[in-house]
Short mmCIF file of C-alpha atoms and ligand atoms in Angstrom, two decimals:
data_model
loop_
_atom_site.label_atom_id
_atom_site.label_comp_id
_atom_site.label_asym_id
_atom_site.label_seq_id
_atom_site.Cartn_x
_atom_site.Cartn_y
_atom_site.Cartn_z
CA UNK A 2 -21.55 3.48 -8.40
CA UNK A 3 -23.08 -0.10 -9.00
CA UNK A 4 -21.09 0.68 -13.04
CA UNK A 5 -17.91 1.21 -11.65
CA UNK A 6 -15.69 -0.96 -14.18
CA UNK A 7 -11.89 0.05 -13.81
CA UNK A 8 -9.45 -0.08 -15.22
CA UNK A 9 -10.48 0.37 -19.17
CA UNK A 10 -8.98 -1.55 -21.97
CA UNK A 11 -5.93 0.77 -21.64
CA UNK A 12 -5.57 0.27 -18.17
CA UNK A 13 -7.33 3.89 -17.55
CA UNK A 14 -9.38 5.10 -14.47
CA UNK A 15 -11.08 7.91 -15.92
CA UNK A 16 -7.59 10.11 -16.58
CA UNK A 17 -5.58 8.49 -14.73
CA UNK A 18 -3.02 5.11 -15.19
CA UNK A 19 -2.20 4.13 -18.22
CA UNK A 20 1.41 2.75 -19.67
CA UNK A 21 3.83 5.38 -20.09
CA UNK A 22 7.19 3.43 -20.45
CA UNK A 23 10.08 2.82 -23.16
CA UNK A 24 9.08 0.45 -26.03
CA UNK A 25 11.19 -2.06 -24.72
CA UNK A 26 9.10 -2.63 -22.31
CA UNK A 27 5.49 -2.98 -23.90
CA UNK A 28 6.27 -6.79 -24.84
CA UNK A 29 6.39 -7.19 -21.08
CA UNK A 30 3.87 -5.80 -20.24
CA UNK A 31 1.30 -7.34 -22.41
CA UNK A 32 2.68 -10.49 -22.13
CA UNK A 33 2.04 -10.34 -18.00
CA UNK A 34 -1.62 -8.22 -18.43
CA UNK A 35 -2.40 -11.76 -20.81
CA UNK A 36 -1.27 -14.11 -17.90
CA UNK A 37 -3.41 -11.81 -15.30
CA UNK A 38 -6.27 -11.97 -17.46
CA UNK A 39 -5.85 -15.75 -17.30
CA UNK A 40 -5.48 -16.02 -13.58
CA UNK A 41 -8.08 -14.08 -12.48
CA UNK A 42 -10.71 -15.78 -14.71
CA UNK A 43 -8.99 -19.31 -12.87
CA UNK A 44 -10.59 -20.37 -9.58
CA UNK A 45 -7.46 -22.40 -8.91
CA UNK A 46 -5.46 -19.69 -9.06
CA UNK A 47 -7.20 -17.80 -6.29
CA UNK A 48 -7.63 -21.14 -4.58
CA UNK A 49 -4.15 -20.91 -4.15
CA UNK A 50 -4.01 -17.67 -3.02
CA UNK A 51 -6.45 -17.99 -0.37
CA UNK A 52 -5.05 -21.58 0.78
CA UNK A 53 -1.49 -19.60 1.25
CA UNK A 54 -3.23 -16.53 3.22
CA UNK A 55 -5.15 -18.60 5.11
CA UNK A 56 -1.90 -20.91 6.31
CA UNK A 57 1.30 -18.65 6.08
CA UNK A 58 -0.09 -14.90 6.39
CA UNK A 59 -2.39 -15.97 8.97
CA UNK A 60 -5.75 -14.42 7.74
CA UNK A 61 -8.39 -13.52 8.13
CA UNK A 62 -6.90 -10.86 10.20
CA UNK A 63 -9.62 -9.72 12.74
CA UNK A 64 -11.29 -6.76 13.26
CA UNK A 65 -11.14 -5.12 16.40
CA UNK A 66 -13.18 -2.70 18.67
CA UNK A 67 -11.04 0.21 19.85
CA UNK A 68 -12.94 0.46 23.15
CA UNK A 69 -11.16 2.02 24.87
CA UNK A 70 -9.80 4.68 22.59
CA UNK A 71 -13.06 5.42 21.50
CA UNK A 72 -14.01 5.75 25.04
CA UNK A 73 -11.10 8.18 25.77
CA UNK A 74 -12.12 10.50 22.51
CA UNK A 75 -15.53 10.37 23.67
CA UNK A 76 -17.50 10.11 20.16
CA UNK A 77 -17.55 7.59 17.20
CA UNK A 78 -16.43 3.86 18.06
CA UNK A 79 -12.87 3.10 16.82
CA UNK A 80 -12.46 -0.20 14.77
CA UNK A 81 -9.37 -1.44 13.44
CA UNK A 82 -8.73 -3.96 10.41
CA UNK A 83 -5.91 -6.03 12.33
CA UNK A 84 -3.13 -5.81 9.36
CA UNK A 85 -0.52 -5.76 11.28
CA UNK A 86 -0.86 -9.33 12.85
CA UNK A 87 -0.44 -10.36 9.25
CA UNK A 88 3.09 -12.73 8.92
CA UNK A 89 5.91 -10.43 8.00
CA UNK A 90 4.07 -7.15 9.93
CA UNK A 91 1.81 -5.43 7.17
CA UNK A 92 -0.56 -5.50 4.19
CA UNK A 93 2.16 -6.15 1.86
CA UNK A 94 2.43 -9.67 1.81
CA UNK A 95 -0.77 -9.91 0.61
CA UNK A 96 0.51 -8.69 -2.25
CA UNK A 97 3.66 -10.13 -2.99
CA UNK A 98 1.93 -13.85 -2.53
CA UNK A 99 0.29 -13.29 -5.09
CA UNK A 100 1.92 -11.78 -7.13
CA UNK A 101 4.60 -14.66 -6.72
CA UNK A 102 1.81 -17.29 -7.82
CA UNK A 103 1.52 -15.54 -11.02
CA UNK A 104 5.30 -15.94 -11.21
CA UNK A 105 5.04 -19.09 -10.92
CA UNK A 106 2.34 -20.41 -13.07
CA UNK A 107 4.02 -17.66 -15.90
CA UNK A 108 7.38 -20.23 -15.61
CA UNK A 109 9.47 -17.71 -14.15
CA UNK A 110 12.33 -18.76 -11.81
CA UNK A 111 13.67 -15.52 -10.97
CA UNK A 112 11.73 -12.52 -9.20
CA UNK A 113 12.98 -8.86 -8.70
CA UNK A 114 11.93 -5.98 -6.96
CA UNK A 115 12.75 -2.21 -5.98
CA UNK A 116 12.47 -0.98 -2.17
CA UNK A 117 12.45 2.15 -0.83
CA UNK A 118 12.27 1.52 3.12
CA UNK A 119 12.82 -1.96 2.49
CA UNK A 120 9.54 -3.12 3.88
CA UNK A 121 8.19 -4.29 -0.24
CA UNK A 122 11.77 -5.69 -0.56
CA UNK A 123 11.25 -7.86 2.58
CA UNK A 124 7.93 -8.80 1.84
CA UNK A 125 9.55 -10.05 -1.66
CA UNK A 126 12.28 -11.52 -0.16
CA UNK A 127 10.23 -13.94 2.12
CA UNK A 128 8.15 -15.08 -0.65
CA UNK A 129 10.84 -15.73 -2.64
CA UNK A 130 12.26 -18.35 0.18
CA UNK A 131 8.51 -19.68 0.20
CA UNK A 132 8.38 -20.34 -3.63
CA UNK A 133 11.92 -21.22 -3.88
CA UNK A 134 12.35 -18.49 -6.33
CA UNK A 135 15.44 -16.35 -6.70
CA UNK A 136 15.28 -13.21 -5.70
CA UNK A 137 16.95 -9.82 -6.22
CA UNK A 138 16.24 -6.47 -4.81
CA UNK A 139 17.34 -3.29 -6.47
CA UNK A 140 18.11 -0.35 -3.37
CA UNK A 141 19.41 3.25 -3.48
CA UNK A 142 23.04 2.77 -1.75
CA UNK A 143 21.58 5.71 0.92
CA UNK A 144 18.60 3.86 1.48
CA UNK A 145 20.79 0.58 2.51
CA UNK A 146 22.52 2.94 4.77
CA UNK A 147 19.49 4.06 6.51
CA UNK A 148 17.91 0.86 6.49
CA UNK A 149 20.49 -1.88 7.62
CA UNK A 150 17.73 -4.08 9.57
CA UNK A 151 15.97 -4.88 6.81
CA UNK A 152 18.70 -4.78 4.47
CA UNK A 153 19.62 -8.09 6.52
CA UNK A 154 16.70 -8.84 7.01
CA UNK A 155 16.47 -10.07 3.10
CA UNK A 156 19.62 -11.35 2.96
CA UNK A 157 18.42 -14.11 5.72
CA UNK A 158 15.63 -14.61 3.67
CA UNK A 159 18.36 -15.12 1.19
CA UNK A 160 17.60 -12.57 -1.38
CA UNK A 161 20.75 -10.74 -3.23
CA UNK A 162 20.43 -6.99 -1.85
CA UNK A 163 21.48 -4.51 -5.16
CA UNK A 164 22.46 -0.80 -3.98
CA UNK A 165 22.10 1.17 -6.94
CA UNK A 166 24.32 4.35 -7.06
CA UNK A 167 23.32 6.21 -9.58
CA UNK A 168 21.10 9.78 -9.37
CA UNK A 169 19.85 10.29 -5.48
CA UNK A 170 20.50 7.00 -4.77
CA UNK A 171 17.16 6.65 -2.93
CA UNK A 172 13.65 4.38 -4.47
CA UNK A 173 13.62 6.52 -7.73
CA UNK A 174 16.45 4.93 -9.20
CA UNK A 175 15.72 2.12 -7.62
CA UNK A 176 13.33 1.44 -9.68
CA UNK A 177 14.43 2.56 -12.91
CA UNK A 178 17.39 0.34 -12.41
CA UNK A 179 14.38 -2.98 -11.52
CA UNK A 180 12.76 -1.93 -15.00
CA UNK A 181 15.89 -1.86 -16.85
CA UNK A 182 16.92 -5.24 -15.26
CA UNK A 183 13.78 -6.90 -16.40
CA UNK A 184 13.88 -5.37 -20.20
CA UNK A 185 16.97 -7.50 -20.06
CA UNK A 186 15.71 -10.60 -18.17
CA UNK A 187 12.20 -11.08 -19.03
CA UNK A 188 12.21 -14.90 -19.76
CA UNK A 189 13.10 -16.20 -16.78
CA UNK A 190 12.34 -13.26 -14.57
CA UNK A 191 9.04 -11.50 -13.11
CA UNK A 192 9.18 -7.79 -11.85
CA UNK A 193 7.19 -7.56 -8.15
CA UNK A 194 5.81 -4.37 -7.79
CA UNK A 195 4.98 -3.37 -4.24
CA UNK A 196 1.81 -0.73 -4.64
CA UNK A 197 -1.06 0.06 -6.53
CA UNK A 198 0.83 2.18 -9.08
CA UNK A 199 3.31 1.56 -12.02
CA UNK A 200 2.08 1.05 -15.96
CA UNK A 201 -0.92 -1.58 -16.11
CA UNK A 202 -1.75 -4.11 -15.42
CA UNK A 203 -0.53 -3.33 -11.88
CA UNK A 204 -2.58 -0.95 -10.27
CA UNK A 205 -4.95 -3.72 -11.04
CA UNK A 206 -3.35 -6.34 -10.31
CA UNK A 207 -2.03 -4.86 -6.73
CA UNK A 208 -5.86 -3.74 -5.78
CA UNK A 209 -7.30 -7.36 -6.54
CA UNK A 210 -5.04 -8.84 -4.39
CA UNK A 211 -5.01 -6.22 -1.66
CA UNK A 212 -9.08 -6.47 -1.84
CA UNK A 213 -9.42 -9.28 0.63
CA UNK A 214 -8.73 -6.87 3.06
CA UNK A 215 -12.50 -4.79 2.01
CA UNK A 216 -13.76 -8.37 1.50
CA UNK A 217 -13.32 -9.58 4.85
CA UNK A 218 -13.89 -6.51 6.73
CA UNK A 219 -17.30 -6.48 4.63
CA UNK A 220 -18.15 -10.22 6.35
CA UNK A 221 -16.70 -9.43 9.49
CA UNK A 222 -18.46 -5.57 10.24
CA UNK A 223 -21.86 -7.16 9.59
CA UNK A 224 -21.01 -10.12 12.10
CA UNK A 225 -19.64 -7.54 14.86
CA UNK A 226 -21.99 -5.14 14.61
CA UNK A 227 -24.82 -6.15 11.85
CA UNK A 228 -24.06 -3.33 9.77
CA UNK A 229 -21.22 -1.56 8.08
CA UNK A 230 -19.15 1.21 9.50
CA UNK A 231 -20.18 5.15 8.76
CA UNK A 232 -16.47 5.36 7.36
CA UNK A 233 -13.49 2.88 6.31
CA UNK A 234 -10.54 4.90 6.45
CA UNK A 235 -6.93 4.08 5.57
CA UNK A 236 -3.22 5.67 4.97
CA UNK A 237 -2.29 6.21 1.43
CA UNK A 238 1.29 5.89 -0.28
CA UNK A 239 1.24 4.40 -3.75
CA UNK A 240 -2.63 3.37 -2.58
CA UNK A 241 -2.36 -0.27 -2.15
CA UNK A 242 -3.64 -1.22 1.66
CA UNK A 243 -6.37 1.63 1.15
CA UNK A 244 -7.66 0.76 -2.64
CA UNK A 245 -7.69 -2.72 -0.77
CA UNK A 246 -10.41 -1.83 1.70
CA UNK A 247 -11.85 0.67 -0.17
CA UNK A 248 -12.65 -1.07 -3.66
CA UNK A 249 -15.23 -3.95 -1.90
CA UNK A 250 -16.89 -0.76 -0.48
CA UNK A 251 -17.40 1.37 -3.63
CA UNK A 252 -20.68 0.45 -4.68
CA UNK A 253 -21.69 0.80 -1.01
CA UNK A 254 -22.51 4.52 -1.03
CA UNK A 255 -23.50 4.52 3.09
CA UNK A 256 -19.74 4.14 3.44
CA UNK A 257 -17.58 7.12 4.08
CA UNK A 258 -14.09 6.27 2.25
CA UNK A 259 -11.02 8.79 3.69
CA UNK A 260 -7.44 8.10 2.33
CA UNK A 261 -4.99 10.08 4.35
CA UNK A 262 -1.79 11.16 2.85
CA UNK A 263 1.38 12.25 4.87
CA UNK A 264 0.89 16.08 5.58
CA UNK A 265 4.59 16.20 6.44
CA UNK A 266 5.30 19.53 8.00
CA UNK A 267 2.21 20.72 6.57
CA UNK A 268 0.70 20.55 3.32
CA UNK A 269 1.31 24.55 3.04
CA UNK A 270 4.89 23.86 3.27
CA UNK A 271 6.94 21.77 0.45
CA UNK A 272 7.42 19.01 3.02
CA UNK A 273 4.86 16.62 2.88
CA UNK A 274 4.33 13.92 0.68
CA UNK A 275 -0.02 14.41 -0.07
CA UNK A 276 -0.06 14.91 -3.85
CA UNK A 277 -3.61 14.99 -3.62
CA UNK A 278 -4.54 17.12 -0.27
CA UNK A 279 -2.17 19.79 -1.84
CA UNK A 280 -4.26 19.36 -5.44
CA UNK A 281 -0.78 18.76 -7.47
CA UNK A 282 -1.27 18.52 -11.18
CA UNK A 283 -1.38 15.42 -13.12
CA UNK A 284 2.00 14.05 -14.17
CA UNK A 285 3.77 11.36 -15.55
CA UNK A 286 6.02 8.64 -13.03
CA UNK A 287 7.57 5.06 -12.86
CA UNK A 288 5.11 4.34 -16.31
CA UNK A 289 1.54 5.99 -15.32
CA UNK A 290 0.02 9.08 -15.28
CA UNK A 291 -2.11 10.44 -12.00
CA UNK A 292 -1.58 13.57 -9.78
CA UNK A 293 1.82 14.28 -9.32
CA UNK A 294 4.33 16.63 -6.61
CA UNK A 295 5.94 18.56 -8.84
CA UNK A 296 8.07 22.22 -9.48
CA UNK A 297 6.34 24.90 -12.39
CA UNK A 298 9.21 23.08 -15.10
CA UNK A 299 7.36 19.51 -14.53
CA UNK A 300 9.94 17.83 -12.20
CA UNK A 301 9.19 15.73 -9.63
CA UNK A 302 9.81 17.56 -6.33
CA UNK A 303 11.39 16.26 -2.80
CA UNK A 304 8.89 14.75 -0.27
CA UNK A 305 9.12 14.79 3.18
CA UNK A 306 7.42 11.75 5.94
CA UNK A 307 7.67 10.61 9.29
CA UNK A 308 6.98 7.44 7.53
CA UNK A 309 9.39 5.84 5.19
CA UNK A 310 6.29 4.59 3.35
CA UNK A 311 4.21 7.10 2.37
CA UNK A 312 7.25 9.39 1.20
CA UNK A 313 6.27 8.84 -1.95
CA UNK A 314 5.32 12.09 -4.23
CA UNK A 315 2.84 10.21 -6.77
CA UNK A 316 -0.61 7.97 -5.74
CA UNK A 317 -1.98 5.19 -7.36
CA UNK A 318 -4.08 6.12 -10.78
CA UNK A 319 -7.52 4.54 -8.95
CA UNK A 320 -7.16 7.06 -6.23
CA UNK A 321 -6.70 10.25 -8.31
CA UNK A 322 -9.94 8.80 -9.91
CA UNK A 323 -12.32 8.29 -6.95
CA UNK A 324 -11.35 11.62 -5.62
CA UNK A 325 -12.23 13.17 -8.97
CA UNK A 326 -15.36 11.06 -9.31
CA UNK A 327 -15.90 12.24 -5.40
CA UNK A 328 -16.38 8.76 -4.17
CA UNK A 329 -13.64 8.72 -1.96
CA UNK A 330 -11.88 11.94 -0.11
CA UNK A 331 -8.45 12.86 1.06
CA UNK A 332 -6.85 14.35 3.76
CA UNK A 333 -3.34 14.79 4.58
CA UNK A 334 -2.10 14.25 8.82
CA UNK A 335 0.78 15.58 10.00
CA UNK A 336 4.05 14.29 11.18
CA UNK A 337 3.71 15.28 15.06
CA UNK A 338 -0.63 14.38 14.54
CA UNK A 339 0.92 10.33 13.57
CA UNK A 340 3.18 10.81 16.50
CA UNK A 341 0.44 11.67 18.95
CA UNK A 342 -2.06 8.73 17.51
CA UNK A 343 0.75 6.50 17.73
CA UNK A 344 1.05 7.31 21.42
CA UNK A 345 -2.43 6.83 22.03
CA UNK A 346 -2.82 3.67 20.35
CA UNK A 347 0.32 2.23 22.34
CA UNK A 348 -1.43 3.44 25.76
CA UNK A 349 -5.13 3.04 25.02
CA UNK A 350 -5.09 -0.47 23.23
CA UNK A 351 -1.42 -2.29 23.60
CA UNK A 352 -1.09 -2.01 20.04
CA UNK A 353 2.34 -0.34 18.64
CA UNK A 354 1.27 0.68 14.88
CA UNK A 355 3.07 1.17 12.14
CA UNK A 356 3.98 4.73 11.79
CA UNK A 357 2.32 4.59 8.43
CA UNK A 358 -0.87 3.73 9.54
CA UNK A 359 -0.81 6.01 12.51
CA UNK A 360 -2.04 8.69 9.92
CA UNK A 361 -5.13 6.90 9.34
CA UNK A 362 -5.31 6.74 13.30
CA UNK A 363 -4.94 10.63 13.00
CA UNK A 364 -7.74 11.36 11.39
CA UNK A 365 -10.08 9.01 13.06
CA UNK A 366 -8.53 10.74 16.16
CA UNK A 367 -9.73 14.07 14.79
CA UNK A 368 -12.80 12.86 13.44
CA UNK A 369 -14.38 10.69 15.95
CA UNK A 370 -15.22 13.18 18.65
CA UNK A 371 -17.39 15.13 15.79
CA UNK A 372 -19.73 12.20 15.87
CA UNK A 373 -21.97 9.81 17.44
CA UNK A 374 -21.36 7.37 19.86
CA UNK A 375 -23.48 4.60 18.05
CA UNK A 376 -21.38 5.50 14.36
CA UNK A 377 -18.64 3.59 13.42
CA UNK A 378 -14.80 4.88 11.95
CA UNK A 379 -13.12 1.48 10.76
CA UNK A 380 -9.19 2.21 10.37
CA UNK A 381 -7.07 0.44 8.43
CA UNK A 382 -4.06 -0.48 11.01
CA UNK A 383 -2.25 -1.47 7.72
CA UNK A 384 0.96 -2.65 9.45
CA UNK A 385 2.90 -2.91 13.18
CA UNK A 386 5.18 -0.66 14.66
CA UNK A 387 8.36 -2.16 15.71
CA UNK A 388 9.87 -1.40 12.76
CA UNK A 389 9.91 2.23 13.21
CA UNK A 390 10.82 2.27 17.34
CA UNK A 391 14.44 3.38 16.54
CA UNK A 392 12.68 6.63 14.43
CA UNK A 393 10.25 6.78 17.58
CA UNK A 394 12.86 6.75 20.15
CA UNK A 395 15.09 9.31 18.17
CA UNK A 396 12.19 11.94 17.60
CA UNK A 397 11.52 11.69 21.46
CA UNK A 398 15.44 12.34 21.83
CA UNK A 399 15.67 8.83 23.39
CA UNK A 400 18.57 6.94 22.64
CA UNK A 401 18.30 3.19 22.49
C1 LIG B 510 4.29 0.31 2.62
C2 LIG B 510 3.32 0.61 3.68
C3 LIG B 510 2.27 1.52 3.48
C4 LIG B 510 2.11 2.35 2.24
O1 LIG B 510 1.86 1.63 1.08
P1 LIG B 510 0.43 1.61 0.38
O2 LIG B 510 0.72 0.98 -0.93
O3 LIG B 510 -0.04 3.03 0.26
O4 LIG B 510 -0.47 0.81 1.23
C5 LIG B 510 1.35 1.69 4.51
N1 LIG B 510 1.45 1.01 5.67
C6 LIG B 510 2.46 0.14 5.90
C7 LIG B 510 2.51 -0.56 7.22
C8 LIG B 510 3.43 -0.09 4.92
O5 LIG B 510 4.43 -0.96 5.17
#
């Protein structure tokens, strides 16, 4: 594992990633893999990030002992990656800061983005205000139904709020309506893509930037408790918090790494949202290729979640490669096993999680009473909770 160089030239991990998109779009692409390529190699640029992390997201974020959780399952001590105290809620913004600096030093004036849940669009919303950039967000017209909060929530941060009404007017078209946008805009305007997925250089891209989470969990684990955990677990969607904690860890080989996707109603049922768990075939989606939810004919099936941000049926090309590679593993959770680690983690530690990360809680939950009480489960508490209380509250019949 001390060779692991990925992406390839082509943007490839092993068979997975890639650029699978319409001509149109190549000039794009290239154009913003050149200005990555520039950036990365520029210790100003990542000055910059880190200056802006360190003063408006707030980090480091901490790490935290579980004590009391741990104490209550009785086995493996509980830490958790404190993602959620980030500004704006979650991991995202780690993202979409830099992401925005790139904008910026590229001369572009004008960002877009697609959201599903709205939590990405948000995220690119408030950076927008930050970099006084102008900002529009494509959105199925259902998904602005379902989710008014943050719909307004943008539109404080004064972004313009698109509902797109075409097909199942949900993320998918979305976000072929964002790439079609920026075919026709690409001068002045720079496409902010909100996980590790999509053609390359993204899934790149996305992972360096979501890697200070590994980084400082790396520093902070050997300051808590001289030593790293037994394993760094984390939810997976597209991929982005977990390839963030994971990729510092690769080489590390002592380290357990777990994604969990959403089991859904089960992963033996056709509501779920775990392309890898339920070993889906590799497919082609939003301009990569990786494993892929999908009917006998090649379409791209339903998915189900408790969590607005894992329902996604595709995972980022870097995961599909570490599972096949065997460095990292995958499990799915339930709906109703999030539910109950959500519970705990409200009663046990005062901490309301994001119902997202609750799966990663799950399995730790699971897992920890297997083991040792001197080995260590760090979870990735990628993002808070109050954003999904109204979903909470309904699925206990509870009306607010
Ligand atoms: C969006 C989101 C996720 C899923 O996205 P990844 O790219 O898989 O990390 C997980 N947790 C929270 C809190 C989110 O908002």
């Amino acid at each position: 594992m001390q060779n692991y160089h990925f992406p390839d030239q082509q943007g490839f991990f092993g068979e997975h990633g890639g650029i699978y998109v319409s001509e149109t779009l190549i000039p794009a692409l290239k154009e913003l893999a050149q200005a990555y390529q520039e950036a990365k190699n520029d210790p100003a640029f990542w000055a910059a990030f880190h200056h802006d992390l360190k003063h408006y997201v707030g980090r480091p974020s901490p790490v935290y002992h579980a004590e009391r959780l741990s104490q209550k399952l009785g086995g493996a001590q509980i830490w958790l990656k404190r993602e959620d105290l980030n500004h704006t809620g979650a991991h995202k913004v780690n993202n979409t800061i830099g992401q925005a600096l790139l904008a910026k030093r590229m001369g572009k004036k004008r960002v877009i983005a697609e959201t599903g849940a709205g939590q990405h669009g948000v995220a690119t919303a408030t950076v927008a205000a930050r970099f006084g950039m102008e900002c529009h967000v494509y959105m199925g017209a259902d998904d602005i139904q379902r989710q008014a909060p943050n719909v307004f929530r943008m539109k404080l941060l004064g972004a313009n709020v698109i509902g797109v009404e075409s097909g199942s007017r949900t993320l998918k078209d979305a976000m072929n309506e964002a790439m079609r946008e920026w075919v026709a805009r690409v001068d002045d305007t720079f496409y902010i893509i909100g996980t590790a997925a999509g053609p390359a250089p993204y899934p790149e891209m996305v992972r360096d930037f979501q890697c200070v989470i590994g980084n400082e969990a790396k520093t902070q684990m050997l300051e808590a408790i001289g030593r790293q955990p037994d394993i760094a677990v984390a939810c997976v969607g597209g991929g982005s918090n977990a390839i963030g904690l994971f990729h510092p860890y690769i080489a590390e080989t002592g380290v357990r790494l777990v994604g969990v996707e959403a089991g859904g109603l089960g992963i033996d049922t056709t509501e779920h949202a775990a392309p890898i768990s339920s070993k889906a075939p590799i497919g082609v989606l939003h301009g990569f290729r990786s494993y892929l939810m999908q009917d006998e004919n090649g379409q791209v099936v339903g998915t189900h979640s408790v969590s607005a941000g894992l329902d996604y049926p595709g995972i980022g090309p870097e995961h599909s490669h570490l599972a096949d590679i065997g460095r990292a593993e995958y499990y799915a959770a339930n709906d109703d096993a999030a539910l109950e680690a959500f519970d705990l983690l409200c009663r046990y530690e005062g901490i309301i999680p994001a119902l997202e990360s609750s799966h990663a809680l799950a399995w730790a939950v699971a897992e920890a009473p297997k083991m040792q009480k001197d080995q260590v489960i760090l979870v990735n508490l990628s993002g808070r909770g109050d954003k999904d209380i109204n979903t909470v509250a309904k699925l206990k019949g509870i009306e607010l």
